[in-house]
Amino acid sequence: MTGAAGLTEMHGIGLSLIGVAIVGGAVGFERRNRVRPTVALAAVFIGLVLATAGAVLFDGLSADPQYVAASIPFSRSLYPLIAFITGITIMIGSLAAGLFRWPTRPRYTGLGFLLGLWVIYPYLIPGPASNSHPLGYVLVLSLPIAVGYILKKDAAHVIRDVLRDSVARRFGLGVGLVAGLFFLFITGYLSVFPEEGLPHQSTTVVLPIIYQLVSWPTLEIVRPHIPFFLALSPGLVIIVGLLSSLIGLNAAIIARYWRIEEHAGLTEGTTGTATVVGSCTCGCCGPLVAKIGLLALGPSVAAPLYWVFVDPASPLTVLFIVGTIALFTGSLINSIESAVGSDRAEEFLQSD
């Protein structure tokens, strides 16, 4: 597909590769003390912006994959069974982790049970009733509360000190904003590309749209002459806000790691940065898996990926959200505890 400016999805791939190369180069130079951390962080941010813009361009200009029902890897009648097995497995795993790994932190088990219920919920209350059941709204609203409680108990004092570092604060805020825009574009709730099916005249309406478990009143703004499309709902703000906040805080921790290593005259020798970067990369790249699979591997391989993880009826679509939230929260807590437990803890917490 070719855009109005003659751009194609290959331009998006190229832009993303340039961004990834800049990020990789900045990280490599910083680890070898070739550039100052502030310069490396600026380069990383520029690289992330370019990589995100390329991913959005690729997603907006590549054709949406069309799959026939015959390519479903297994019958949809198995979806309820898969949902219950997946959700209960998450709950049992959370209970085991709470008993044997974190016996003094039952809040981790509570979050695991909540995430397991997210997977099971559509089949606990089958049919259209699940779209507006109070339990669904409670589950959505409880998620940021549960994550916020964990961060308050285990990380609030460190986060406050880290955010006093103006460089770390600005880097975290910038990365969080880029991540939020990325999720909006990839999920289709924000678009600047001409799309079929949209009204040909400017409209502003409020419609009920299902996003994450239940239906929300959604403000839709369409300006086809720009082009521009935006859809905002309370559910979207909650989930995207939570994800982008966790990513931004992880980024701020990375920035703080680099800053104290500069002060100490050390190269980056911990696994903290690698862990955070790895978790953020895995979480953010999830929505692109079907289109990339289609381009690189062909429809025969991409079709099962679509039906399992992208098909709205699949119980595993919600697994991306719950898995990403668990990944980002765990990465943040682990990074903070590693920093506080190191021999440079006092310097890590000291603001500049």
PDB file of C-alpha atoms in Angstrom, residues 33-219:
ATOM      1  CA  ASN A  33      31.980   5.348  28.296  1.00  0.00           C
ATOM      2  CA  ARG A  34      32.321   6.811  24.801  1.00  0.00           C
ATOM      3  CA  VAL A  35      29.558   9.358  25.386  1.00  0.00           C
ATOM      4  CA  ARG A  36      28.048  10.974  28.447  1.00  0.00           C
ATOM      5  CA  PRO A  37      24.813   9.442  29.747  1.00  0.00           C
ATOM      6  CA  THR A  38      22.814  12.601  29.000  1.00  0.00           C
ATOM      7  CA  VAL A  39      23.931  12.468  25.356  1.00  0.00           C
ATOM      8  CA  ALA A  40      23.230   8.735  25.178  1.00  0.00           C
ATOM      9  CA  LEU A  41      19.753   9.227  26.661  1.00  0.00           C
ATOM     10  CA  ALA A  42      18.974  11.934  24.100  1.00  0.00           C
ATOM     11  CA  ALA A  43      20.107   9.606  21.307  1.00  0.00           C
ATOM     12  CA  VAL A  44      18.049   6.735  22.735  1.00  0.00           C
ATOM     13  CA  PHE A  45      14.958   8.946  22.837  1.00  0.00           C
ATOM     14  CA  ILE A  46      15.477  10.073  19.234  1.00  0.00           C
ATOM     15  CA  GLY A  47      15.950   6.445  18.194  1.00  0.00           C
ATOM     16  CA  LEU A  48      12.767   5.410  20.008  1.00  0.00           C
ATOM     17  CA  VAL A  49      10.806   8.182  18.307  1.00  0.00           C
ATOM     18  CA  LEU A  50      12.074   7.096  14.880  1.00  0.00           C
ATOM     19  CA  ALA A  51      11.445   3.405  15.581  1.00  0.00           C
ATOM     20  CA  THR A  52       7.927   4.175  16.822  1.00  0.00           C
ATOM     21  CA  ALA A  53       7.180   6.405  13.826  1.00  0.00           C
ATOM     22  CA  GLY A  54       8.395   3.655  11.507  1.00  0.00           C
ATOM     23  CA  ALA A  55       6.244   1.033  13.243  1.00  0.00           C
ATOM     24  CA  VAL A  56       3.194   3.305  13.012  1.00  0.00           C
ATOM     25  CA  LEU A  57       3.928   4.010   9.340  1.00  0.00           C
ATOM     26  CA  PHE A  58       4.296   0.295   8.621  1.00  0.00           C
ATOM     27  CA  ASP A  59       1.075  -0.517  10.456  1.00  0.00           C
ATOM     28  CA  GLY A  60      -0.883   2.291   8.810  1.00  0.00           C
ATOM     29  CA  LEU A  61       0.237   1.597   5.245  1.00  0.00           C
ATOM     30  CA  SER A  62       0.348  -2.202   5.228  1.00  0.00           C
ATOM     31  CA  ALA A  63      -2.816  -4.002   4.217  1.00  0.00           C
ATOM     32  CA  ASP A  64      -4.883  -5.446   7.026  1.00  0.00           C
ATOM     33  CA  PRO A  65      -4.588  -9.237   6.871  1.00  0.00           C
ATOM     34  CA  GLN A  66      -7.736 -11.065   5.799  1.00  0.00           C
ATOM     35  CA  TYR A  67      -8.131 -14.632   6.985  1.00  0.00           C
ATOM     36  CA  VAL A  68     -10.836 -17.173   6.273  1.00  0.00           C
ATOM     37  CA  ALA A  69     -12.377 -19.294   9.012  1.00  0.00           C
ATOM     38  CA  ALA A  70     -10.761 -22.395   7.565  1.00  0.00           C
ATOM     39  CA  SER A  71      -7.355 -21.119   8.721  1.00  0.00           C
ATOM     40  CA  ILE A  72      -8.339 -21.178  12.410  1.00  0.00           C
ATOM     41  CA  PRO A  73      -5.860 -23.567  14.074  1.00  0.00           C
ATOM     42  CA  PHE A  74      -8.572 -24.992  16.356  1.00  0.00           C
ATOM     43  CA  SER A  75     -12.310 -24.677  16.815  1.00  0.00           C
ATOM     44  CA  ARG A  76     -13.686 -21.594  18.538  1.00  0.00           C
ATOM     45  CA  SER A  77     -15.682 -23.960  20.737  1.00  0.00           C
ATOM     46  CA  LEU A  78     -12.376 -24.525  22.575  1.00  0.00           C
ATOM     47  CA  TYR A  79     -12.033 -20.840  23.476  1.00  0.00           C
ATOM     48  CA  PRO A  80     -13.850 -21.156  26.853  1.00  0.00           C
ATOM     49  CA  LEU A  81     -11.682 -24.129  27.826  1.00  0.00           C
ATOM     50  CA  ILE A  82      -8.520 -22.260  26.793  1.00  0.00           C
ATOM     51  CA  ALA A  83      -9.635 -19.204  28.750  1.00  0.00           C
ATOM     52  CA  PHE A  84     -10.290 -21.150  31.951  1.00  0.00           C
ATOM     53  CA  ILE A  85      -7.055 -23.148  31.670  1.00  0.00           C
ATOM     54  CA  THR A  86      -5.035 -19.977  31.036  1.00  0.00           C
ATOM     55  CA  GLY A  87      -6.738 -17.926  33.750  1.00  0.00           C
ATOM     56  CA  ILE A  88      -6.573 -20.653  36.390  1.00  0.00           C
ATOM     57  CA  THR A  89      -2.928 -21.321  35.513  1.00  0.00           C
ATOM     58  CA  ILE A  90      -2.153 -17.645  36.113  1.00  0.00           C
ATOM     59  CA  MET A  91      -3.957 -17.788  39.473  1.00  0.00           C
ATOM     60  CA  ILE A  92      -2.246 -20.996  40.594  1.00  0.00           C
ATOM     61  CA  GLY A  93       1.135 -19.668  39.497  1.00  0.00           C
ATOM     62  CA  SER A  94       0.505 -16.438  41.420  1.00  0.00           C
ATOM     63  CA  LEU A  95      -0.512 -18.386  44.523  1.00  0.00           C
ATOM     64  CA  ALA A  96       2.603 -20.567  44.324  1.00  0.00           C
ATOM     65  CA  ALA A  97       4.824 -17.528  43.818  1.00  0.00           C
ATOM     66  CA  GLY A  98       3.189 -15.833  46.788  1.00  0.00           C
ATOM     67  CA  LEU A  99       3.628 -18.829  49.078  1.00  0.00           C
ATOM     68  CA  PHE A 100       7.185 -19.764  48.159  1.00  0.00           C
ATOM     69  CA  ARG A 101       8.807 -16.620  46.722  1.00  0.00           C
ATOM     70  CA  TRP A 102       7.021 -13.671  48.347  1.00  0.00           C
ATOM     71  CA  PRO A 103       5.199 -14.980  51.438  1.00  0.00           C
ATOM     72  CA  THR A 104       5.217 -11.510  53.008  1.00  0.00           C
ATOM     73  CA  ARG A 105       3.785  -9.822  49.915  1.00  0.00           C
ATOM     74  CA  PRO A 106       0.266 -11.193  49.337  1.00  0.00           C
ATOM     75  CA  ARG A 107      -0.387  -8.187  47.074  1.00  0.00           C
ATOM     76  CA  TYR A 108       1.527  -9.981  44.304  1.00  0.00           C
ATOM     77  CA  THR A 109      -0.820 -12.955  44.552  1.00  0.00           C
ATOM     78  CA  GLY A 110      -3.768 -10.571  44.543  1.00  0.00           C
ATOM     79  CA  LEU A 111      -2.586  -8.961  41.315  1.00  0.00           C
ATOM     80  CA  GLY A 112      -2.109 -12.418  39.773  1.00  0.00           C
ATOM     81  CA  PHE A 113      -5.658 -13.425  40.680  1.00  0.00           C
ATOM     82  CA  LEU A 114      -6.961 -10.181  39.198  1.00  0.00           C
ATOM     83  CA  LEU A 115      -5.089 -10.773  35.934  1.00  0.00           C
ATOM     84  CA  GLY A 116      -6.366 -14.351  35.817  1.00  0.00           C
ATOM     85  CA  LEU A 117      -9.934 -13.105  36.213  1.00  0.00           C
ATOM     86  CA  TRP A 118      -9.368 -10.772  33.266  1.00  0.00           C
ATOM     87  CA  VAL A 119      -8.770 -13.797  31.037  1.00  0.00           C
ATOM     88  CA  ILE A 120     -11.719 -15.765  32.406  1.00  0.00           C
ATOM     89  CA  TYR A 121     -14.256 -12.935  32.698  1.00  0.00           C
ATOM     90  CA  PRO A 122     -15.885 -13.116  29.212  1.00  0.00           C
ATOM     91  CA  TYR A 123     -16.763 -16.771  29.888  1.00  0.00           C
ATOM     92  CA  LEU A 124     -17.857 -16.297  33.496  1.00  0.00           C
ATOM     93  CA  ILE A 125     -20.688 -14.133  32.195  1.00  0.00           C
ATOM     94  CA  PRO A 126     -21.316 -15.415  28.668  1.00  0.00           C
ATOM     95  CA  GLY A 127     -23.200 -13.545  26.005  1.00  0.00           C
ATOM     96  CA  PRO A 128     -23.925  -9.823  25.587  1.00  0.00           C
ATOM     97  CA  ALA A 129     -24.487  -9.439  29.347  1.00  0.00           C
ATOM     98  CA  SER A 130     -20.707  -9.453  29.893  1.00  0.00           C
ATOM     99  CA  ASN A 131     -20.403  -6.230  27.890  1.00  0.00           C
ATOM    100  CA  SER A 132     -22.011  -4.165  30.641  1.00  0.00           C
ATOM    101  CA  HIS A 133     -21.826  -6.306  33.779  1.00  0.00           C
ATOM    102  CA  PRO A 134     -20.629  -4.465  36.923  1.00  0.00           C
ATOM    103  CA  LEU A 135     -17.977  -7.143  37.521  1.00  0.00           C
ATOM    104  CA  GLY A 136     -16.277  -6.209  34.261  1.00  0.00           C
ATOM    105  CA  TYR A 137     -16.042  -2.554  35.230  1.00  0.00           C
ATOM    106  CA  VAL A 138     -14.755  -3.523  38.687  1.00  0.00           C
ATOM    107  CA  LEU A 139     -12.005  -5.636  37.110  1.00  0.00           C
ATOM    108  CA  VAL A 140     -10.889  -2.809  34.808  1.00  0.00           C
ATOM    109  CA  LEU A 141     -10.952  -0.145  37.517  1.00  0.00           C
ATOM    110  CA  SER A 142      -9.233  -2.446  40.029  1.00  0.00           C
ATOM    111  CA  LEU A 143      -6.200  -3.058  37.829  1.00  0.00           C
ATOM    112  CA  PRO A 144      -4.549   0.399  38.110  1.00  0.00           C
ATOM    113  CA  ILE A 145      -5.467   0.447  41.813  1.00  0.00           C
ATOM    114  CA  ALA A 146      -3.750  -2.913  42.400  1.00  0.00           C
ATOM    115  CA  VAL A 147      -0.632  -1.903  40.452  1.00  0.00           C
ATOM    116  CA  GLY A 148      -0.554   1.469  42.179  1.00  0.00           C
ATOM    117  CA  TYR A 149      -0.801  -0.187  45.599  1.00  0.00           C
ATOM    118  CA  ILE A 150       2.148  -2.482  44.797  1.00  0.00           C
ATOM    119  CA  LEU A 151       4.261   0.429  43.620  1.00  0.00           C
ATOM    120  CA  LYS A 152       3.324   2.456  46.694  1.00  0.00           C
ATOM    121  CA  LYS A 153       4.310  -0.351  49.070  1.00  0.00           C
ATOM    122  CA  ASP A 154       7.480  -1.488  47.316  1.00  0.00           C
ATOM    123  CA  ALA A 155       8.767   1.377  45.213  1.00  0.00           C
ATOM    124  CA  ALA A 156       7.214   4.741  46.081  1.00  0.00           C
ATOM    125  CA  HIS A 157      10.178   6.107  48.052  1.00  0.00           C
ATOM    126  CA  VAL A 158      12.650   5.147  45.318  1.00  0.00           C
ATOM    127  CA  ILE A 159      10.439   6.439  42.494  1.00  0.00           C
ATOM    128  CA  ARG A 160      10.107   9.797  44.242  1.00  0.00           C
ATOM    129  CA  ASP A 161      13.871  10.088  44.580  1.00  0.00           C
ATOM    130  CA  VAL A 162      14.526   8.976  41.014  1.00  0.00           C
ATOM    131  CA  LEU A 163      12.052  11.525  39.640  1.00  0.00           C
ATOM    132  CA  ARG A 164      13.883  14.299  41.486  1.00  0.00           C
ATOM    133  CA  ASP A 165      16.639  13.743  38.938  1.00  0.00           C
ATOM    134  CA  SER A 166      15.495  16.138  36.186  1.00  0.00           C
ATOM    135  CA  VAL A 167      17.212  14.159  33.419  1.00  0.00           C
ATOM    136  CA  ALA A 168      15.642  10.865  34.494  1.00  0.00           C
ATOM    137  CA  ARG A 169      12.264  12.546  34.931  1.00  0.00           C
ATOM    138  CA  ARG A 170      12.258  14.104  31.455  1.00  0.00           C
ATOM    139  CA  PHE A 171      13.474  10.909  29.813  1.00  0.00           C
ATOM    140  CA  GLY A 172      10.800   8.830  31.562  1.00  0.00           C
ATOM    141  CA  LEU A 173       8.062  11.309  30.666  1.00  0.00           C
ATOM    142  CA  GLY A 174       9.139  11.425  27.019  1.00  0.00           C
ATOM    143  CA  VAL A 175       9.341   7.647  26.663  1.00  0.00           C
ATOM    144  CA  GLY A 176       5.972   7.248  28.392  1.00  0.00           C
ATOM    145  CA  LEU A 177       4.323   9.699  25.981  1.00  0.00           C
ATOM    146  CA  VAL A 178       5.858   7.951  22.963  1.00  0.00           C
ATOM    147  CA  ALA A 179       4.650   4.585  24.290  1.00  0.00           C
ATOM    148  CA  GLY A 180       1.133   5.929  24.835  1.00  0.00           C
ATOM    149  CA  LEU A 181       0.949   7.288  21.284  1.00  0.00           C
ATOM    150  CA  PHE A 182       2.329   4.000  19.967  1.00  0.00           C
ATOM    151  CA  PHE A 183      -0.420   1.983  21.661  1.00  0.00           C
ATOM    152  CA  LEU A 184      -3.114   4.380  20.412  1.00  0.00           C
ATOM    153  CA  PHE A 185      -1.890   4.121  16.823  1.00  0.00           C
ATOM    154  CA  ILE A 186      -1.351   0.354  16.857  1.00  0.00           C
ATOM    155  CA  THR A 187      -4.771  -0.376  18.376  1.00  0.00           C
ATOM    156  CA  GLY A 188      -6.439   1.882  15.787  1.00  0.00           C
ATOM    157  CA  TYR A 189      -7.845   4.421  18.215  1.00  0.00           C
ATOM    158  CA  LEU A 190      -5.657   7.133  16.681  1.00  0.00           C
ATOM    159  CA  SER A 191      -4.926   7.369  12.979  1.00  0.00           C
ATOM    160  CA  VAL A 192      -3.621   9.900  10.481  1.00  0.00           C
ATOM    161  CA  PHE A 193      -4.004   7.624   7.466  1.00  0.00           C
ATOM    162  CA  PRO A 194      -6.982   7.507   5.084  1.00  0.00           C
ATOM    163  CA  GLU A 195      -9.155   4.533   6.005  1.00  0.00           C
ATOM    164  CA  GLU A 196     -12.111   2.840   4.381  1.00  0.00           C
ATOM    165  CA  GLY A 197     -15.399   2.800   6.223  1.00  0.00           C
ATOM    166  CA  LEU A 198     -15.017   6.158   7.935  1.00  0.00           C
ATOM    167  CA  PRO A 199     -17.510   9.000   7.281  1.00  0.00           C
ATOM    168  CA  HIS A 200     -16.649  11.345   4.412  1.00  0.00           C
ATOM    169  CA  GLN A 201     -17.554  14.406   6.463  1.00  0.00           C
ATOM    170  CA  SER A 202     -16.291  15.672   9.775  1.00  0.00           C
ATOM    171  CA  THR A 203     -18.108  14.082  12.690  1.00  0.00           C
ATOM    172  CA  THR A 204     -17.926  14.132  16.478  1.00  0.00           C
ATOM    173  CA  VAL A 205     -20.053  11.488  18.195  1.00  0.00           C
ATOM    174  CA  VAL A 206     -20.193   9.435  21.371  1.00  0.00           C
ATOM    175  CA  LEU A 207     -20.741   5.709  20.832  1.00  0.00           C
ATOM    176  CA  PRO A 208     -20.628   2.637  23.112  1.00  0.00           C
ATOM    177  CA  ILE A 209     -17.543   0.607  22.154  1.00  0.00           C
ATOM    178  CA  ILE A 210     -16.140  -2.482  23.838  1.00  0.00           C
ATOM    179  CA  TYR A 211     -12.522  -2.040  24.885  1.00  0.00           C
ATOM    180  CA  GLN A 212     -11.004  -4.444  27.396  1.00  0.00           C
ATOM    181  CA  LEU A 213     -13.838  -6.540  28.799  1.00  0.00           C
ATOM    182  CA  VAL A 214     -16.749  -4.077  28.792  1.00  0.00           C
ATOM    183  CA  SER A 215     -18.441  -1.324  26.820  1.00  0.00           C
ATOM    184  CA  TRP A 216     -17.458   2.299  27.386  1.00  0.00           C
ATOM    185  CA  PRO A 217     -18.900   5.574  26.079  1.00  0.00           C
ATOM    186  CA  THR A 218     -16.358   6.527  23.437  1.00  0.00           C
ATOM    187  CA  LEU A 219     -15.797   9.965  21.934  1.00  0.00           C
TER     188      LEU A 219
END
